[in-house]
Amino acid sequence: MFCYRRRMTAFQALKTTGVPTRPRYTLAVEPSELSNERREREREMRAAGRLPPGQSLTLKWPVLHAGSVSRFDPRTWDFRVFGLVEEQLRLSWEEVSNLPQSEVSADMHCVTRWSRFDNRWGGFLATELMKRVKLRPEARHVMVHAENNYTANLPISDFLRSTTIFALRHDGEPLTAEHGYPLRLVVPNLYAWKSVKWVRGIELLDRELPGLWEFNGYHIYGDPFKEQRYSS
């Protein structure tokens, strides 16, 4: 059963997951696309101001993650909202699956310098989830918790954007396990390490704390258009 360890340090999480102390993803990608289609599309996105500096367009969808692909058991899986809320929320897989559904079309920019455009994400909006809890006034930040003790931090203002979605589907198809099935948080305005795979809950905080990659050298915020890849 998944366990929320509120006092687990990032160093302890690294020991648990076997992730190296220097920031690095497990990477499995297809060879670079060199087609005329890709180059033309990249020129279009750059001219439209949609391709951040230092990024290259991909027509495929690279697989990147820390640790191993999570196994899913709908009988024991749950999702929690905890921390600075008046009453904690726990949802079963059936309850999560039945939340009102939306679709968001958004670009994805990875810190490893690829960008994938016009992804169609299907699932429930973060704002929809938060209708079910009452925030305490001091809540300002979100710590996202996932399988393998993975964490990522967000300001609550980014979490509550209209484009932030808990995705169950991508481009009309169910998410695959390697891309975060059963549930992935997608935060399109930030680098993709904030779009957490295998997400299991969110913790509301009154201050900004680093998640796993932020603790290990990635930028605390991660705006792709400002190239906020690493902390200075």
PDB file of C-alpha atoms in Angstrom:
ATOM      1  CA  MET A   1       0.000   0.000   0.000  1.00  0.00           C
ATOM      2  CA  PHE A   2       1.207   3.483  -0.818  1.00  0.00           C
ATOM      3  CA  CYS A   3       2.450   5.362   2.226  1.00  0.00           C
ATOM      4  CA  TYR A   4       2.649   9.133   2.639  1.00  0.00           C
ATOM      5  CA  ARG A   5       5.782   9.992   4.581  1.00  0.00           C
ATOM      6  CA  ARG A   6       5.488  13.652   5.434  1.00  0.00           C
ATOM      7  CA  ARG A   7       8.853  13.789   7.153  1.00  0.00           C
ATOM      8  CA  MET A   8      10.800  11.776   4.597  1.00  0.00           C
ATOM      9  CA  THR A   9      13.704  13.853   3.316  1.00  0.00           C
ATOM     10  CA  ALA A  10      14.646  13.965  -0.339  1.00  0.00           C
ATOM     11  CA  PHE A  11      17.873  12.161   0.557  1.00  0.00           C
ATOM     12  CA  GLN A  12      15.893   9.305   2.109  1.00  0.00           C
ATOM     13  CA  ALA A  13      13.665   9.185  -0.949  1.00  0.00           C
ATOM     14  CA  LEU A  14      16.746   8.857  -3.143  1.00  0.00           C
ATOM     15  CA  LYS A  15      17.951   5.921  -1.099  1.00  0.00           C
ATOM     16  CA  THR A  16      14.532   4.296  -1.364  1.00  0.00           C
ATOM     17  CA  THR A  17      14.138   4.730  -5.115  1.00  0.00           C
ATOM     18  CA  GLY A  18      17.751   4.252  -6.119  1.00  0.00           C
ATOM     19  CA  VAL A  19      17.749   7.528  -8.039  1.00  0.00           C
ATOM     20  CA  PRO A  20      21.249   9.000  -8.406  1.00  0.00           C
ATOM     21  CA  THR A  21      22.101  12.101  -6.384  1.00  0.00           C
ATOM     22  CA  ARG A  22      22.872  14.093  -9.514  1.00  0.00           C
ATOM     23  CA  PRO A  23      19.689  15.055 -11.375  1.00  0.00           C
ATOM     24  CA  ARG A  24      19.075  12.564 -14.150  1.00  0.00           C
ATOM     25  CA  TYR A  25      16.085  10.815 -15.672  1.00  0.00           C
ATOM     26  CA  THR A  26      15.779   7.245 -16.837  1.00  0.00           C
ATOM     27  CA  LEU A  27      15.633   7.787 -20.589  1.00  0.00           C
ATOM     28  CA  ALA A  28      14.252   5.652 -23.385  1.00  0.00           C
ATOM     29  CA  VAL A  29      13.713   7.556 -26.623  1.00  0.00           C
ATOM     30  CA  GLU A  30      13.399   6.797 -30.297  1.00  0.00           C
ATOM     31  CA  PRO A  31      16.107   8.116 -32.647  1.00  0.00           C
ATOM     32  CA  SER A  32      15.813  11.819 -33.429  1.00  0.00           C
ATOM     33  CA  GLU A  33      13.211  12.711 -36.031  1.00  0.00           C
ATOM     34  CA  LEU A  34      14.956  14.357 -38.974  1.00  0.00           C
ATOM     35  CA  SER A  35      11.972  14.533 -41.273  1.00  0.00           C
ATOM     36  CA  ASN A  36      10.998  17.580 -43.270  1.00  0.00           C
ATOM     37  CA  GLU A  37       7.695  17.505 -41.407  1.00  0.00           C
ATOM     38  CA  ARG A  38       9.429  17.863 -38.068  1.00  0.00           C
ATOM     39  CA  ARG A  39      11.667  20.700 -39.222  1.00  0.00           C
ATOM     40  CA  GLU A  40       8.769  22.598 -40.800  1.00  0.00           C
ATOM     41  CA  ARG A  41       6.630  22.152 -37.716  1.00  0.00           C
ATOM     42  CA  GLU A  42       9.466  23.373 -35.520  1.00  0.00           C
ATOM     43  CA  ARG A  43       9.828  26.535 -37.610  1.00  0.00           C
ATOM     44  CA  GLU A  44       6.089  27.150 -37.264  1.00  0.00           C
ATOM     45  CA  MET A  45       6.149  26.775 -33.496  1.00  0.00           C
ATOM     46  CA  ARG A  46       9.178  29.026 -33.144  1.00  0.00           C
ATOM     47  CA  ALA A  47       7.582  31.713 -35.305  1.00  0.00           C
ATOM     48  CA  ALA A  48       4.388  31.481 -33.251  1.00  0.00           C
ATOM     49  CA  GLY A  49       6.342  31.967 -30.012  1.00  0.00           C
ATOM     50  CA  ARG A  50       5.366  28.540 -28.696  1.00  0.00           C
ATOM     51  CA  LEU A  51       8.815  26.900 -28.721  1.00  0.00           C
ATOM     52  CA  PRO A  52      10.801  27.914 -25.628  1.00  0.00           C
ATOM     53  CA  PRO A  53      14.493  28.805 -26.001  1.00  0.00           C
ATOM     54  CA  GLY A  54      16.841  25.826 -26.075  1.00  0.00           C
ATOM     55  CA  GLN A  55      14.062  23.378 -27.016  1.00  0.00           C
ATOM     56  CA  SER A  56      13.566  21.163 -30.092  1.00  0.00           C
ATOM     57  CA  LEU A  57      10.250  19.866 -31.376  1.00  0.00           C
ATOM     58  CA  THR A  58       9.538  16.159 -31.313  1.00  0.00           C
ATOM     59  CA  LEU A  59       6.734  14.354 -33.134  1.00  0.00           C
ATOM     60  CA  LYS A  60       7.107  11.336 -30.836  1.00  0.00           C
ATOM     61  CA  TRP A  61       6.697  11.084 -27.077  1.00  0.00           C
ATOM     62  CA  PRO A  62       9.915  10.233 -25.235  1.00  0.00           C
ATOM     63  CA  VAL A  63       9.685   8.131 -22.080  1.00  0.00           C
ATOM     64  CA  LEU A  64      11.465   9.664 -19.097  1.00  0.00           C
ATOM     65  CA  HIS A  65      11.054   8.964 -15.411  1.00  0.00           C
ATOM     66  CA  ALA A  66      12.848   8.350 -12.136  1.00  0.00           C
ATOM     67  CA  GLY A  67      12.659   4.817 -10.814  1.00  0.00           C
ATOM     68  CA  SER A  68      10.610   1.941 -12.159  1.00  0.00           C
ATOM     69  CA  VAL A  69       7.171   1.871 -13.774  1.00  0.00           C
ATOM     70  CA  SER A  70       4.573   1.618 -11.045  1.00  0.00           C
ATOM     71  CA  ARG A  71       2.197  -1.335 -10.731  1.00  0.00           C
ATOM     72  CA  PHE A  72      -1.483  -0.512 -10.313  1.00  0.00           C
ATOM     73  CA  ASP A  73      -4.023  -2.385  -8.223  1.00  0.00           C
ATOM     74  CA  PRO A  74      -7.459  -0.689  -8.328  1.00  0.00           C
ATOM     75  CA  ARG A  75      -8.516  -2.543  -5.170  1.00  0.00           C
ATOM     76  CA  THR A  76      -5.915  -0.859  -2.964  1.00  0.00           C
ATOM     77  CA  TRP A  77      -5.139   2.330  -4.889  1.00  0.00           C
ATOM     78  CA  ASP A  78      -6.239   5.602  -3.332  1.00  0.00           C
ATOM     79  CA  PHE A  79      -5.732   9.338  -3.764  1.00  0.00           C
ATOM     80  CA  ARG A  80      -5.401  11.812  -0.905  1.00  0.00           C
ATOM     81  CA  VAL A  81      -5.619  15.556  -0.387  1.00  0.00           C
ATOM     82  CA  PHE A  82      -4.078  16.457   2.972  1.00  0.00           C
ATOM     83  CA  GLY A  83      -2.085  19.069   4.821  1.00  0.00           C
ATOM     84  CA  LEU A  84      -3.598  22.540   5.179  1.00  0.00           C
ATOM     85  CA  VAL A  85      -7.212  21.609   4.481  1.00  0.00           C
ATOM     86  CA  GLU A  86     -10.101  21.702   6.920  1.00  0.00           C
ATOM     87  CA  GLU A  87     -10.791  18.015   6.365  1.00  0.00           C
ATOM     88  CA  GLN A  88      -8.575  15.518   4.560  1.00  0.00           C
ATOM     89  CA  LEU A  89      -9.946  13.829   1.451  1.00  0.00           C
ATOM     90  CA  ARG A  90      -9.398  10.223   0.423  1.00  0.00           C
ATOM     91  CA  LEU A  91     -10.757   8.902  -2.872  1.00  0.00           C
ATOM     92  CA  SER A  92     -10.815   5.338  -4.193  1.00  0.00           C
ATOM     93  CA  TRP A  93     -10.018   4.501  -7.809  1.00  0.00           C
ATOM     94  CA  GLU A  94     -13.729   4.206  -8.563  1.00  0.00           C
ATOM     95  CA  GLU A  95     -14.407   7.651  -7.076  1.00  0.00           C
ATOM     96  CA  VAL A  96     -11.522   9.235  -8.984  1.00  0.00           C
ATOM     97  CA  SER A  97     -12.691   7.622 -12.229  1.00  0.00           C
ATOM     98  CA  ASN A  98     -16.169   9.093 -11.774  1.00  0.00           C
ATOM     99  CA  LEU A  99     -15.124  12.716 -11.215  1.00  0.00           C
ATOM    100  CA  PRO A 100     -16.481  15.161 -13.846  1.00  0.00           C
ATOM    101  CA  GLN A 101     -14.284  14.956 -16.934  1.00  0.00           C
ATOM    102  CA  SER A 102     -12.679  17.690 -19.007  1.00  0.00           C
ATOM    103  CA  GLU A 103     -10.164  17.928 -21.837  1.00  0.00           C
ATOM    104  CA  VAL A 104      -7.156  20.253 -22.093  1.00  0.00           C
ATOM    105  CA  SER A 105      -5.041  20.811 -25.191  1.00  0.00           C
ATOM    106  CA  ALA A 106      -1.543  21.861 -24.194  1.00  0.00           C
ATOM    107  CA  ASP A 107       2.126  21.744 -25.120  1.00  0.00           C
ATOM    108  CA  MET A 108       4.695  19.820 -23.060  1.00  0.00           C
ATOM    109  CA  HIS A 109       8.279  21.000 -22.573  1.00  0.00           C
ATOM    110  CA  CYS A 110      10.868  18.704 -21.001  1.00  0.00           C
ATOM    111  CA  VAL A 111      13.966  19.969 -19.211  1.00  0.00           C
ATOM    112  CA  THR A 112      15.956  17.540 -21.406  1.00  0.00           C
ATOM    113  CA  ARG A 113      15.168  19.947 -24.293  1.00  0.00           C
ATOM    114  CA  TRP A 114      12.326  18.356 -26.248  1.00  0.00           C
ATOM    115  CA  SER A 115       8.873  19.853 -26.750  1.00  0.00           C
ATOM    116  CA  ARG A 116       5.718  18.066 -27.868  1.00  0.00           C
ATOM    117  CA  PHE A 117       2.832  20.222 -29.067  1.00  0.00           C
ATOM    118  CA  ASP A 118      -0.974  20.073 -28.954  1.00  0.00           C
ATOM    119  CA  ASN A 119      -1.307  17.144 -26.574  1.00  0.00           C
ATOM    120  CA  ARG A 120      -4.937  16.358 -25.736  1.00  0.00           C
ATOM    121  CA  TRP A 121      -5.264  15.424 -22.080  1.00  0.00           C
ATOM    122  CA  GLY A 122      -8.489  13.926 -20.741  1.00  0.00           C
ATOM    123  CA  GLY A 123      -9.289  13.696 -17.051  1.00  0.00           C
ATOM    124  CA  PHE A 124     -10.442  15.940 -14.220  1.00  0.00           C
ATOM    125  CA  LEU A 125      -9.237  19.468 -13.594  1.00  0.00           C
ATOM    126  CA  ALA A 126      -7.333  20.387 -10.437  1.00  0.00           C
ATOM    127  CA  THR A 127     -10.005  23.009  -9.796  1.00  0.00           C
ATOM    128  CA  GLU A 128     -12.649  20.267  -9.936  1.00  0.00           C
ATOM    129  CA  LEU A 129     -10.800  18.228  -7.329  1.00  0.00           C
ATOM    130  CA  MET A 130     -10.433  21.220  -5.016  1.00  0.00           C
ATOM    131  CA  LYS A 131     -14.182  21.796  -4.951  1.00  0.00           C
ATOM    132  CA  ARG A 132     -14.243  18.825  -2.589  1.00  0.00           C
ATOM    133  CA  VAL A 133     -12.005  20.330   0.101  1.00  0.00           C
ATOM    134  CA  LYS A 134     -11.790  23.599   1.983  1.00  0.00           C
ATOM    135  CA  LEU A 135      -8.344  25.165   2.059  1.00  0.00           C
ATOM    136  CA  ARG A 136      -7.031  26.722   5.201  1.00  0.00           C
ATOM    137  CA  PRO A 137      -6.133  30.418   4.701  1.00  0.00           C
ATOM    138  CA  GLU A 138      -2.381  29.842   5.076  1.00  0.00           C
ATOM    139  CA  ALA A 139      -2.173  27.284   2.230  1.00  0.00           C
ATOM    140  CA  ARG A 140       0.167  28.690  -0.425  1.00  0.00           C
ATOM    141  CA  HIS A 141       2.032  25.743  -1.938  1.00  0.00           C
ATOM    142  CA  VAL A 142       1.410  22.190  -3.087  1.00  0.00           C
ATOM    143  CA  MET A 143       3.659  19.173  -2.707  1.00  0.00           C
ATOM    144  CA  VAL A 144       2.701  16.495  -5.226  1.00  0.00           C
ATOM    145  CA  HIS A 145       3.208  12.924  -3.988  1.00  0.00           C
ATOM    146  CA  ALA A 146       3.581   9.937  -6.304  1.00  0.00           C
ATOM    147  CA  GLU A 147       4.652   6.309  -6.291  1.00  0.00           C
ATOM    148  CA  ASN A 148       8.290   5.479  -5.460  1.00  0.00           C
ATOM    149  CA  ASN A 149       8.311   8.418  -2.989  1.00  0.00           C
ATOM    150  CA  TYR A 150       8.560  10.887  -5.868  1.00  0.00           C
ATOM    151  CA  THR A 151       7.626  14.477  -5.010  1.00  0.00           C
ATOM    152  CA  ALA A 152       7.414  17.776  -6.899  1.00  0.00           C
ATOM    153  CA  ASN A 153       6.493  21.221  -5.631  1.00  0.00           C
ATOM    154  CA  LEU A 154       4.136  23.843  -7.087  1.00  0.00           C
ATOM    155  CA  PRO A 155       2.805  27.220  -6.033  1.00  0.00           C
ATOM    156  CA  ILE A 156      -0.901  26.841  -5.425  1.00  0.00           C
ATOM    157  CA  SER A 157      -1.564  29.508  -8.082  1.00  0.00           C
ATOM    158  CA  ASP A 158      -0.079  27.192 -10.740  1.00  0.00           C
ATOM    159  CA  PHE A 159      -1.886  24.159  -9.383  1.00  0.00           C
ATOM    160  CA  LEU A 160      -5.213  25.981  -9.675  1.00  0.00           C
ATOM    161  CA  ARG A 161      -4.720  27.169 -13.262  1.00  0.00           C
ATOM    162  CA  SER A 162      -7.497  26.237 -15.666  1.00  0.00           C
ATOM    163  CA  THR A 163      -5.023  24.096 -17.679  1.00  0.00           C
ATOM    164  CA  THR A 164      -3.787  21.941 -14.776  1.00  0.00           C
ATOM    165  CA  ILE A 165      -5.376  18.519 -15.131  1.00  0.00           C
ATOM    166  CA  PHE A 166      -5.182  15.062 -13.592  1.00  0.00           C
ATOM    167  CA  ALA A 167      -4.977  13.036 -16.783  1.00  0.00           C
ATOM    168  CA  LEU A 168      -6.320   9.552 -17.377  1.00  0.00           C
ATOM    169  CA  ARG A 169      -6.115   9.802 -21.169  1.00  0.00           C
ATOM    170  CA  HIS A 170      -3.761  11.208 -23.799  1.00  0.00           C
ATOM    171  CA  ASP A 171      -4.819  11.972 -27.380  1.00  0.00           C
ATOM    172  CA  GLY A 172      -8.040  10.028 -26.884  1.00  0.00           C
ATOM    173  CA  GLU A 173      -6.432   6.855 -25.545  1.00  0.00           C
ATOM    174  CA  PRO A 174      -5.918   5.671 -21.943  1.00  0.00           C
ATOM    175  CA  LEU A 175      -2.523   6.573 -20.547  1.00  0.00           C
ATOM    176  CA  THR A 176       0.035   3.798 -20.832  1.00  0.00           C
ATOM    177  CA  ALA A 177       1.878   2.661 -17.720  1.00  0.00           C
ATOM    178  CA  GLU A 178       5.167   4.168 -18.906  1.00  0.00           C
ATOM    179  CA  HIS A 179       3.483   7.572 -19.306  1.00  0.00           C
ATOM    180  CA  GLY A 180       1.878   7.572 -15.881  1.00  0.00           C
ATOM    181  CA  TYR A 181      -1.153   5.258 -15.850  1.00  0.00           C
ATOM    182  CA  PRO A 182      -3.433   5.279 -13.981  1.00  0.00           C
ATOM    183  CA  LEU A 183      -3.169   8.992 -13.158  1.00  0.00           C
ATOM    184  CA  ARG A 184      -0.794  11.759 -14.143  1.00  0.00           C
ATOM    185  CA  LEU A 185      -0.822  15.381 -13.024  1.00  0.00           C
ATOM    186  CA  VAL A 186      -0.195  17.664 -16.010  1.00  0.00           C
ATOM    187  CA  VAL A 187       1.008  21.248 -15.422  1.00  0.00           C
ATOM    188  CA  PRO A 188       1.553  22.591 -18.953  1.00  0.00           C
ATOM    189  CA  ASN A 189       3.082  25.972 -18.044  1.00  0.00           C
ATOM    190  CA  LEU A 190       6.076  24.384 -16.283  1.00  0.00           C
ATOM    191  CA  TYR A 191       8.782  21.922 -17.300  1.00  0.00           C
ATOM    192  CA  ALA A 192       7.485  18.366 -17.513  1.00  0.00           C
ATOM    193  CA  TRP A 193       9.133  17.048 -14.337  1.00  0.00           C
ATOM    194  CA  LYS A 194       6.298  18.922 -12.575  1.00  0.00           C
ATOM    195  CA  SER A 195       3.782  16.834 -14.582  1.00  0.00           C
ATOM    196  CA  VAL A 196       4.013  13.954 -12.156  1.00  0.00           C
ATOM    197  CA  LYS A 197       3.414  10.359 -13.247  1.00  0.00           C
ATOM    198  CA  TRP A 198       1.643   7.805 -11.023  1.00  0.00           C
ATOM    199  CA  VAL A 199       0.385  10.584  -8.772  1.00  0.00           C
ATOM    200  CA  ARG A 200      -1.193   9.517  -5.476  1.00  0.00           C
ATOM    201  CA  GLY A 201      -1.946  12.740  -3.646  1.00  0.00           C
ATOM    202  CA  ILE A 202      -1.289  16.376  -2.936  1.00  0.00           C
ATOM    203  CA  GLU A 203      -0.234  18.029   0.293  1.00  0.00           C
ATOM    204  CA  LEU A 204      -1.112  21.677   0.949  1.00  0.00           C
ATOM    205  CA  LEU A 205       1.667  23.677   2.603  1.00  0.00           C
ATOM    206  CA  ASP A 206       2.212  27.186   3.942  1.00  0.00           C
ATOM    207  CA  ARG A 207       5.732  27.470   2.513  1.00  0.00           C
ATOM    208  CA  GLU A 208       7.774  26.424  -0.479  1.00  0.00           C
ATOM    209  CA  LEU A 209       9.674  23.167  -0.026  1.00  0.00           C
ATOM    210  CA  PRO A 210      11.710  21.361  -2.709  1.00  0.00           C
ATOM    211  CA  GLY A 211      10.571  18.096  -4.238  1.00  0.00           C
ATOM    212  CA  LEU A 212      12.928  15.345  -5.305  1.00  0.00           C
ATOM    213  CA  TRP A 213      14.467  16.966  -8.387  1.00  0.00           C
ATOM    214  CA  GLU A 214      14.387  20.463  -6.895  1.00  0.00           C
ATOM    215  CA  PHE A 215      16.340  19.115  -3.917  1.00  0.00           C
ATOM    216  CA  ASN A 216      18.899  17.718  -6.350  1.00  0.00           C
ATOM    217  CA  GLY A 217      19.600  20.811  -8.402  1.00  0.00           C
ATOM    218  CA  TYR A 218      16.594  21.531 -10.596  1.00  0.00           C
ATOM    219  CA  HIS A 219      15.025  24.986 -10.465  1.00  0.00           C
ATOM    220  CA  ILE A 220      12.464  25.481  -7.708  1.00  0.00           C
ATOM    221  CA  TYR A 221       9.889  26.829 -10.211  1.00  0.00           C
ATOM    222  CA  GLY A 222      10.788  25.616 -13.725  1.00  0.00           C
ATOM    223  CA  ASP A 223       9.442  28.086 -16.315  1.00  0.00           C
ATOM    224  CA  PRO A 224      10.497  26.754 -19.765  1.00  0.00           C
ATOM    225  CA  PHE A 225      10.283  30.169 -21.425  1.00  0.00           C
ATOM    226  CA  LYS A 226      12.783  31.540 -18.906  1.00  0.00           C
ATOM    227  CA  GLU A 227      14.950  28.394 -19.195  1.00  0.00           C
ATOM    228  CA  GLN A 228      14.682  27.765 -15.471  1.00  0.00           C
ATOM    229  CA  ARG A 229      16.282  24.355 -15.723  1.00  0.00           C
ATOM    230  CA  TYR A 230      18.637  24.313 -12.777  1.00  0.00           C
ATOM    231  CA  SER A 231      19.143  26.281  -9.589  1.00  0.00           C
ATOM    232  CA  SER A 232      21.982  28.793  -9.696  1.00  0.00           C
TER     233      SER A 232
END
